[in-house]
Amino acid sequence: SQQGEEDPQALSIQEGENATMNCSYKTSINNLQWYRQNSGRGLVHLILIRSNEREKHSGRLRVTLDTSKKSSSLLITASRAADTASYFCATASDRGSTLGRLYFGRGTQLTVWP
Amino acid sequence: DGGITQSPKYLFRKEGQNVTLSCEQNLNHDAMYWYRQDPGQGLRLIYYSQIVNDFQKGDIAEGYSVSREKKESFPLTVTSAQKNPTAFYLCASSSSPTLAEQYFGPGTRLTVT
């Protein structure tokens, strides 16, 4: 399977703490993306990191990518109750037959308690 | 407002009936996608289209059909051949079929009884 796998499946923290989610994948990629989904809603794109990048920041988000280990992590700093959602990683293949599609993992359910 | 819309938000059908889910975008995106999401699961790709009048099967295309006659529209028909159609269906679009992020609609929750 080309799906990414997030770890942990569920994460529960207090407001103000940092949240770290990990994603592992199996095949070579063009880029890796993180998305957020509030319950019963569509996904919202958070950040895209290309295969030649190692780290990227966007506001309170920090994403790292280690292509040698085929893994990525998403760090949310100073979390807020409004960050409560499911977070998905998605990999974009660099192979001709599968260009144009993303492969999503099953997600990490983050709960931030006030 | 630019964006991607799906209608209706909730849809109920009797077993054996075909049903068509609407997806429209005004982002001028070339690529459009249909995903299915089951409780506690990730997204599974049903069909995708990188350009008008062309589309490809995803991982779970059996029991579904699509058309892409216009750039802004990518309707999905759930046929009676789909054995377990109750799910949350998400449509997405992207400016670049190969490299860019996808923009998602709000989803349609289909219940078949």
PDB file of C-alpha atoms in Angstrom:
ATOM      1  CA  SER A   1       0.000   0.000   0.000  1.00  0.00           C
ATOM      2  CA  GLN A   2       1.192   3.519  -0.679  1.00  0.00           C
ATOM      3  CA  GLN A   3      -0.813   4.937   2.190  1.00  0.00           C
ATOM      4  CA  GLY A   4       0.841   6.942   4.882  1.00  0.00           C
ATOM      5  CA  GLU A   5       0.375   5.792   8.449  1.00  0.00           C
ATOM      6  CA  GLU A   6      -0.060   8.301  11.244  1.00  0.00           C
ATOM      7  CA  ASP A   7       1.043   7.727  14.793  1.00  0.00           C
ATOM      8  CA  PRO A   8      -0.443   7.948  17.345  1.00  0.00           C
ATOM      9  CA  GLN A   9      -4.040   7.177  16.360  1.00  0.00           C
ATOM     10  CA  ALA A  10      -5.260   9.445  19.161  1.00  0.00           C
ATOM     11  CA  LEU A  11      -3.600  12.171  21.208  1.00  0.00           C
ATOM     12  CA  SER A  12      -5.041  14.019  24.178  1.00  0.00           C
ATOM     13  CA  ILE A  13      -3.294  17.084  25.657  1.00  0.00           C
ATOM     14  CA  GLN A  14      -3.948  20.248  27.666  1.00  0.00           C
ATOM     15  CA  GLU A  15      -4.124  23.697  26.142  1.00  0.00           C
ATOM     16  CA  GLY A  16      -0.699  25.273  25.884  1.00  0.00           C
ATOM     17  CA  GLU A  17       1.106  21.975  25.401  1.00  0.00           C
ATOM     18  CA  ASN A  18       2.746  20.953  22.151  1.00  0.00           C
ATOM     19  CA  ALA A  19       1.290  18.189  19.990  1.00  0.00           C
ATOM     20  CA  THR A  20       3.458  15.982  17.795  1.00  0.00           C
ATOM     21  CA  MET A  21       2.081  13.606  15.180  1.00  0.00           C
ATOM     22  CA  ASN A  22       4.121  11.304  13.006  1.00  0.00           C
ATOM     23  CA  CYS A  23       3.606   9.888   9.540  1.00  0.00           C
ATOM     24  CA  SER A  24       5.430   7.022   7.871  1.00  0.00           C
ATOM     25  CA  TYR A  25       5.164   6.006   4.242  1.00  0.00           C
ATOM     26  CA  LYS A  26       6.592   3.321   1.986  1.00  0.00           C
ATOM     27  CA  THR A  27       7.300   4.618  -1.506  1.00  0.00           C
ATOM     28  CA  SER A  28       9.257   7.523  -2.950  1.00  0.00           C
ATOM     29  CA  ILE A  29       7.359  10.796  -2.982  1.00  0.00           C
ATOM     30  CA  ASN A  30       7.249  14.132  -4.733  1.00  0.00           C
ATOM     31  CA  ASN A  31       5.821  15.899  -1.706  1.00  0.00           C
ATOM     32  CA  LEU A  32       4.026  15.232   1.565  1.00  0.00           C
ATOM     33  CA  GLN A  33       1.053  17.224   2.794  1.00  0.00           C
ATOM     34  CA  TRP A  34      -0.773  17.594   6.084  1.00  0.00           C
ATOM     35  CA  TYR A  35      -4.504  18.209   6.317  1.00  0.00           C
ATOM     36  CA  ARG A  36      -6.899  18.895   9.145  1.00  0.00           C
ATOM     37  CA  GLN A  37     -10.509  17.746   9.422  1.00  0.00           C
ATOM     38  CA  ASN A  38     -13.042  18.949  11.937  1.00  0.00           C
ATOM     39  CA  SER A  39     -15.751  16.429  12.726  1.00  0.00           C
ATOM     40  CA  GLY A  40     -18.202  16.017   9.854  1.00  0.00           C
ATOM     41  CA  ARG A  41     -16.432  18.556   7.652  1.00  0.00           C
ATOM     42  CA  GLY A  42     -14.178  18.573   4.624  1.00  0.00           C
ATOM     43  CA  LEU A  43     -10.392  18.548   4.889  1.00  0.00           C
ATOM     44  CA  VAL A  44      -8.373  21.733   5.054  1.00  0.00           C
ATOM     45  CA  HIS A  45      -4.842  21.861   3.693  1.00  0.00           C
ATOM     46  CA  LEU A  46      -2.272  22.900   6.300  1.00  0.00           C
ATOM     47  CA  ILE A  47       1.175  22.602   4.791  1.00  0.00           C
ATOM     48  CA  LEU A  48       3.068  20.998   1.915  1.00  0.00           C
ATOM     49  CA  ILE A  49       6.700  19.942   2.125  1.00  0.00           C
ATOM     50  CA  ARG A  50       8.603  18.898  -0.975  1.00  0.00           C
ATOM     51  CA  SER A  51      10.896  15.891  -1.078  1.00  0.00           C
ATOM     52  CA  ASN A  52      13.995  18.110  -1.239  1.00  0.00           C
ATOM     53  CA  GLU A  53      12.970  20.075   1.873  1.00  0.00           C
ATOM     54  CA  ARG A  54      13.705  19.001   5.438  1.00  0.00           C
ATOM     55  CA  GLU A  55      11.678  21.432   7.506  1.00  0.00           C
ATOM     56  CA  LYS A  56       8.902  23.920   7.000  1.00  0.00           C
ATOM     57  CA  HIS A  57       7.065  26.333   9.273  1.00  0.00           C
ATOM     58  CA  SER A  58       3.664  27.949   9.079  1.00  0.00           C
ATOM     59  CA  GLY A  59       2.496  29.896  12.116  1.00  0.00           C
ATOM     60  CA  ARG A  60       2.332  27.435  15.031  1.00  0.00           C
ATOM     61  CA  LEU A  61       2.957  24.486  12.707  1.00  0.00           C
ATOM     62  CA  ARG A  62       6.316  22.881  12.091  1.00  0.00           C
ATOM     63  CA  VAL A  63       6.722  19.998   9.671  1.00  0.00           C
ATOM     64  CA  THR A  64       9.818  17.891   9.188  1.00  0.00           C
ATOM     65  CA  LEU A  65      10.541  15.364   6.470  1.00  0.00           C
ATOM     66  CA  ASP A  66      13.158  12.620   6.514  1.00  0.00           C
ATOM     67  CA  THR A  67      13.118  10.884   3.135  1.00  0.00           C
ATOM     68  CA  SER A  68      15.813   8.408   4.186  1.00  0.00           C
ATOM     69  CA  LYS A  69      13.503   7.141   6.943  1.00  0.00           C
ATOM     70  CA  LYS A  70      10.349   7.790   4.895  1.00  0.00           C
ATOM     71  CA  SER A  71       8.803   9.709   7.740  1.00  0.00           C
ATOM     72  CA  SER A  72       7.403  13.114   8.593  1.00  0.00           C
ATOM     73  CA  SER A  73       6.262  14.829  11.743  1.00  0.00           C
ATOM     74  CA  LEU A  74       3.792  17.623  12.413  1.00  0.00           C
ATOM     75  CA  LEU A  75       4.331  19.742  15.511  1.00  0.00           C
ATOM     76  CA  ILE A  76       1.638  22.091  16.740  1.00  0.00           C
ATOM     77  CA  THR A  77       3.030  24.447  19.359  1.00  0.00           C
ATOM     78  CA  ALA A  78       1.051  26.087  22.164  1.00  0.00           C
ATOM     79  CA  SER A  79      -2.073  24.130  21.296  1.00  0.00           C
ATOM     80  CA  ARG A  80      -5.575  25.546  21.717  1.00  0.00           C
ATOM     81  CA  ALA A  81      -8.932  23.873  22.220  1.00  0.00           C
ATOM     82  CA  ALA A  82      -9.774  24.967  18.661  1.00  0.00           C
ATOM     83  CA  ASP A  83      -6.980  22.703  17.373  1.00  0.00           C
ATOM     84  CA  THR A  84      -9.123  19.691  18.282  1.00  0.00           C
ATOM     85  CA  ALA A  85      -9.550  17.800  14.999  1.00  0.00           C
ATOM     86  CA  SER A  86      -8.261  14.863  12.986  1.00  0.00           C
ATOM     87  CA  TYR A  87      -4.949  15.374  11.221  1.00  0.00           C
ATOM     88  CA  PHE A  88      -4.021  13.450   8.075  1.00  0.00           C
ATOM     89  CA  CYS A  89      -0.809  13.119   6.166  1.00  0.00           C
ATOM     90  CA  ALA A  90      -0.983  12.573   2.428  1.00  0.00           C
ATOM     91  CA  THR A  91       1.798  11.612   0.081  1.00  0.00           C
ATOM     92  CA  ALA A  92       2.062  12.635  -3.554  1.00  0.00           C
ATOM     93  CA  SER A  93       3.747   9.984  -5.643  1.00  0.00           C
ATOM     94  CA  ASP A  94       6.543  10.788  -8.034  1.00  0.00           C
ATOM     95  CA  ARG A  95       5.791   7.781 -10.233  1.00  0.00           C
ATOM     96  CA  GLY A  96       4.245   8.168 -13.666  1.00  0.00           C
ATOM     97  CA  SER A  97       1.374   5.743 -13.225  1.00  0.00           C
ATOM     98  CA  THR A  98       0.237   7.342  -9.998  1.00  0.00           C
ATOM     99  CA  LEU A  99       0.996  10.981 -10.687  1.00  0.00           C
ATOM    100  CA  GLY A 100      -1.861  13.247  -9.825  1.00  0.00           C
ATOM    101  CA  ARG A 101      -3.137  11.468  -6.776  1.00  0.00           C
ATOM    102  CA  LEU A 102      -2.609  11.663  -3.053  1.00  0.00           C
ATOM    103  CA  TYR A 103      -2.460   8.749  -0.628  1.00  0.00           C
ATOM    104  CA  PHE A 104      -3.996   9.496   2.758  1.00  0.00           C
ATOM    105  CA  GLY A 105      -3.348   7.829   6.090  1.00  0.00           C
ATOM    106  CA  ARG A 106      -6.027   7.061   8.666  1.00  0.00           C
ATOM    107  CA  GLY A 107      -5.298  10.162  10.689  1.00  0.00           C
ATOM    108  CA  THR A 108      -4.492  11.185  14.245  1.00  0.00           C
ATOM    109  CA  GLN A 109      -7.408  12.374  16.382  1.00  0.00           C
ATOM    110  CA  LEU A 110      -6.130  15.278  18.481  1.00  0.00           C
ATOM    111  CA  THR A 111      -8.118  16.446  21.497  1.00  0.00           C
ATOM    112  CA  VAL A 112      -6.991  19.595  23.287  1.00  0.00           C
ATOM    113  CA  TRP A 113      -8.595  20.145  26.699  1.00  0.00           C
ATOM    114  CA  PRO A 114      -9.117  23.692  27.965  1.00  0.00           C
TER     115      PRO A 114
ATOM    116  CA  ASP B   1     -16.643  33.455  -3.073  1.00  0.00           C
ATOM    117  CA  GLY B   2     -14.258  31.006  -4.656  1.00  0.00           C
ATOM    118  CA  GLY B   3     -14.532  27.440  -3.545  1.00  0.00           C
ATOM    119  CA  ILE B   4     -15.821  23.957  -4.004  1.00  0.00           C
ATOM    120  CA  THR B   5     -19.397  23.027  -3.187  1.00  0.00           C
ATOM    121  CA  GLN B   6     -21.131  19.732  -2.662  1.00  0.00           C
ATOM    122  CA  SER B   7     -24.823  19.140  -2.454  1.00  0.00           C
ATOM    123  CA  PRO B   8     -26.789  17.985  -0.670  1.00  0.00           C
ATOM    124  CA  LYS B   9     -25.117  17.804   2.751  1.00  0.00           C
ATOM    125  CA  TYR B  10     -27.258  14.796   3.778  1.00  0.00           C
ATOM    126  CA  LEU B  11     -28.817  12.294   1.402  1.00  0.00           C
ATOM    127  CA  PHE B  12     -31.041   9.332   2.150  1.00  0.00           C
ATOM    128  CA  ARG B  13     -31.867   6.633  -0.363  1.00  0.00           C
ATOM    129  CA  LYS B  14     -33.463   3.228  -0.454  1.00  0.00           C
ATOM    130  CA  GLU B  15     -31.367   0.243  -1.373  1.00  0.00           C
ATOM    131  CA  GLY B  16     -31.422  -0.479  -5.092  1.00  0.00           C
ATOM    132  CA  GLN B  17     -31.664   3.163  -6.171  1.00  0.00           C
ATOM    133  CA  ASN B  18     -28.938   5.046  -7.987  1.00  0.00           C
ATOM    134  CA  VAL B  19     -28.030   8.426  -6.550  1.00  0.00           C
ATOM    135  CA  THR B  20     -25.919  11.279  -7.929  1.00  0.00           C
ATOM    136  CA  LEU B  21     -23.793  13.515  -5.732  1.00  0.00           C
ATOM    137  CA  SER B  22     -22.998  16.969  -6.997  1.00  0.00           C
ATOM    138  CA  CYS B  23     -19.573  18.644  -6.926  1.00  0.00           C
ATOM    139  CA  GLU B  24     -18.927  22.097  -8.374  1.00  0.00           C
ATOM    140  CA  GLN B  25     -15.842  24.316  -8.214  1.00  0.00           C
ATOM    141  CA  ASN B  26     -15.191  27.868  -9.368  1.00  0.00           C
ATOM    142  CA  LEU B  27     -11.459  27.807  -8.701  1.00  0.00           C
ATOM    143  CA  ASN B  28     -10.619  27.109 -12.362  1.00  0.00           C
ATOM    144  CA  HIS B  29      -8.866  23.925 -11.263  1.00  0.00           C
ATOM    145  CA  ASP B  30      -8.066  21.256 -13.827  1.00  0.00           C
ATOM    146  CA  ALA B  31      -8.051  18.263 -11.489  1.00  0.00           C
ATOM    147  CA  MET B  32     -10.976  16.959  -9.464  1.00  0.00           C
ATOM    148  CA  TYR B  33     -11.298  13.987  -7.114  1.00  0.00           C
ATOM    149  CA  TRP B  34     -13.889  11.898  -5.297  1.00  0.00           C
ATOM    150  CA  TYR B  35     -13.072  10.215  -1.993  1.00  0.00           C
ATOM    151  CA  ARG B  36     -15.009   8.018   0.358  1.00  0.00           C
ATOM    152  CA  GLN B  37     -14.489   8.181   4.121  1.00  0.00           C
ATOM    153  CA  ASP B  38     -15.812   5.594   6.564  1.00  0.00           C
ATOM    154  CA  PRO B  39     -15.891   6.152  10.363  1.00  0.00           C
ATOM    155  CA  GLY B  40     -12.418   6.269  11.860  1.00  0.00           C
ATOM    156  CA  GLN B  41     -10.842   5.742   8.464  1.00  0.00           C
ATOM    157  CA  GLY B  42      -8.742   7.720   6.089  1.00  0.00           C
ATOM    158  CA  LEU B  43      -9.797   8.780   2.627  1.00  0.00           C
ATOM    159  CA  ARG B  44     -10.038   6.271  -0.178  1.00  0.00           C
ATOM    160  CA  LEU B  45      -9.952   7.474  -3.765  1.00  0.00           C
ATOM    161  CA  ILE B  46     -12.933   6.535  -5.938  1.00  0.00           C
ATOM    162  CA  TYR B  47     -12.292   8.406  -9.196  1.00  0.00           C
ATOM    163  CA  TYR B  48     -10.214  11.345 -10.319  1.00  0.00           C
ATOM    164  CA  SER B  49     -10.044  13.562 -13.366  1.00  0.00           C
ATOM    165  CA  GLN B  50      -7.037  15.555 -14.457  1.00  0.00           C
ATOM    166  CA  ILE B  51      -8.738  17.259 -17.372  1.00  0.00           C
ATOM    167  CA  VAL B  52     -12.168  17.707 -18.918  1.00  0.00           C
ATOM    168  CA  ASN B  53     -13.585  14.625 -20.659  1.00  0.00           C
ATOM    169  CA  ASP B  54     -11.042  12.326 -19.011  1.00  0.00           C
ATOM    170  CA  PHE B  55     -11.072  10.438 -15.721  1.00  0.00           C
ATOM    171  CA  GLN B  56      -9.338   7.488 -14.062  1.00  0.00           C
ATOM    172  CA  LYS B  57     -10.421   4.871 -11.550  1.00  0.00           C
ATOM    173  CA  GLY B  58      -9.080   5.120  -8.065  1.00  0.00           C
ATOM    174  CA  ASP B  59      -8.789   2.307  -5.549  1.00  0.00           C
ATOM    175  CA  ILE B  60     -12.490   1.622  -4.988  1.00  0.00           C
ATOM    176  CA  ALA B  61     -14.260   2.506  -8.255  1.00  0.00           C
ATOM    177  CA  GLU B  62     -16.547  -0.542  -8.388  1.00  0.00           C
ATOM    178  CA  GLY B  63     -20.195   0.468  -8.078  1.00  0.00           C
ATOM    179  CA  TYR B  64     -19.503   4.121  -8.867  1.00  0.00           C
ATOM    180  CA  SER B  65     -19.493   6.181 -12.060  1.00  0.00           C
ATOM    181  CA  VAL B  66     -18.461   9.741 -12.918  1.00  0.00           C
ATOM    182  CA  SER B  67     -18.483  12.219 -15.777  1.00  0.00           C
ATOM    183  CA  ARG B  68     -16.416  15.318 -16.483  1.00  0.00           C
ATOM    184  CA  GLU B  69     -18.186  17.219 -19.237  1.00  0.00           C
ATOM    185  CA  LYS B  70     -17.376  20.631 -17.796  1.00  0.00           C
ATOM    186  CA  LYS B  71     -14.252  21.856 -16.050  1.00  0.00           C
ATOM    187  CA  GLU B  72     -16.186  23.055 -13.013  1.00  0.00           C
ATOM    188  CA  SER B  73     -18.342  19.969 -12.456  1.00  0.00           C
ATOM    189  CA  PHE B  74     -17.554  16.368 -11.492  1.00  0.00           C
ATOM    190  CA  PRO B  75     -20.717  14.491 -10.430  1.00  0.00           C
ATOM    191  CA  LEU B  76     -20.493  11.061  -8.807  1.00  0.00           C
ATOM    192  CA  THR B  77     -23.203   8.429  -9.254  1.00  0.00           C
ATOM    193  CA  VAL B  78     -23.472   5.735  -6.621  1.00  0.00           C
ATOM    194  CA  THR B  79     -25.127   2.818  -8.363  1.00  0.00           C
ATOM    195  CA  SER B  80     -27.117  -0.052  -6.949  1.00  0.00           C
ATOM    196  CA  ALA B  81     -24.082  -2.248  -7.623  1.00  0.00           C
ATOM    197  CA  GLN B  82     -22.180  -0.587  -4.775  1.00  0.00           C
ATOM    198  CA  LYS B  83     -22.564  -3.082  -1.961  1.00  0.00           C
ATOM    199  CA  ASN B  84     -22.024  -0.780   0.989  1.00  0.00           C
ATOM    200  CA  PRO B  85     -22.751   2.793  -0.129  1.00  0.00           C
ATOM    201  CA  THR B  86     -23.439   4.399   3.252  1.00  0.00           C
ATOM    202  CA  ALA B  87     -20.475   6.712   3.852  1.00  0.00           C
ATOM    203  CA  PHE B  88     -19.204  10.276   3.869  1.00  0.00           C
ATOM    204  CA  TYR B  89     -18.252  11.410   0.351  1.00  0.00           C
ATOM    205  CA  LEU B  90     -15.720  14.160  -0.228  1.00  0.00           C
ATOM    206  CA  CYS B  91     -14.957  15.980  -3.448  1.00  0.00           C
ATOM    207  CA  ALA B  92     -11.714  17.876  -3.982  1.00  0.00           C
ATOM    208  CA  SER B  93      -9.994  19.895  -6.668  1.00  0.00           C
ATOM    209  CA  SER B  94      -6.429  20.918  -7.408  1.00  0.00           C
ATOM    210  CA  SER B  95      -4.773  23.436  -9.698  1.00  0.00           C
ATOM    211  CA  SER B  96      -2.029  21.015 -10.608  1.00  0.00           C
ATOM    212  CA  PRO B  97      -2.706  17.314 -11.065  1.00  0.00           C
ATOM    213  CA  THR B  98       0.781  16.448  -9.937  1.00  0.00           C
ATOM    214  CA  LEU B  99       2.154  18.767  -7.336  1.00  0.00           C
ATOM    215  CA  ALA B 100      -0.345  20.968  -5.556  1.00  0.00           C
ATOM    216  CA  GLU B 101      -2.561  20.826  -2.530  1.00  0.00           C
ATOM    217  CA  GLN B 102      -6.178  19.754  -2.824  1.00  0.00           C
ATOM    218  CA  TYR B 103      -9.142  21.873  -1.830  1.00  0.00           C
ATOM    219  CA  PHE B 104     -12.047  19.971  -0.341  1.00  0.00           C
ATOM    220  CA  GLY B 105     -15.767  20.509  -0.364  1.00  0.00           C
ATOM    221  CA  PRO B 106     -17.860  20.146   2.821  1.00  0.00           C
ATOM    222  CA  GLY B 107     -18.873  16.578   2.003  1.00  0.00           C
ATOM    223  CA  THR B 108     -22.126  14.666   1.483  1.00  0.00           C
ATOM    224  CA  ARG B 109     -23.223  12.092   4.008  1.00  0.00           C
ATOM    225  CA  LEU B 110     -25.106   9.357   2.155  1.00  0.00           C
ATOM    226  CA  THR B 111     -27.275   6.890   4.042  1.00  0.00           C
ATOM    227  CA  VAL B 112     -28.780   3.949   2.196  1.00  0.00           C
ATOM    228  CA  THR B 113     -31.356   1.796   3.965  1.00  0.00           C
TER     229      THR B 113
END
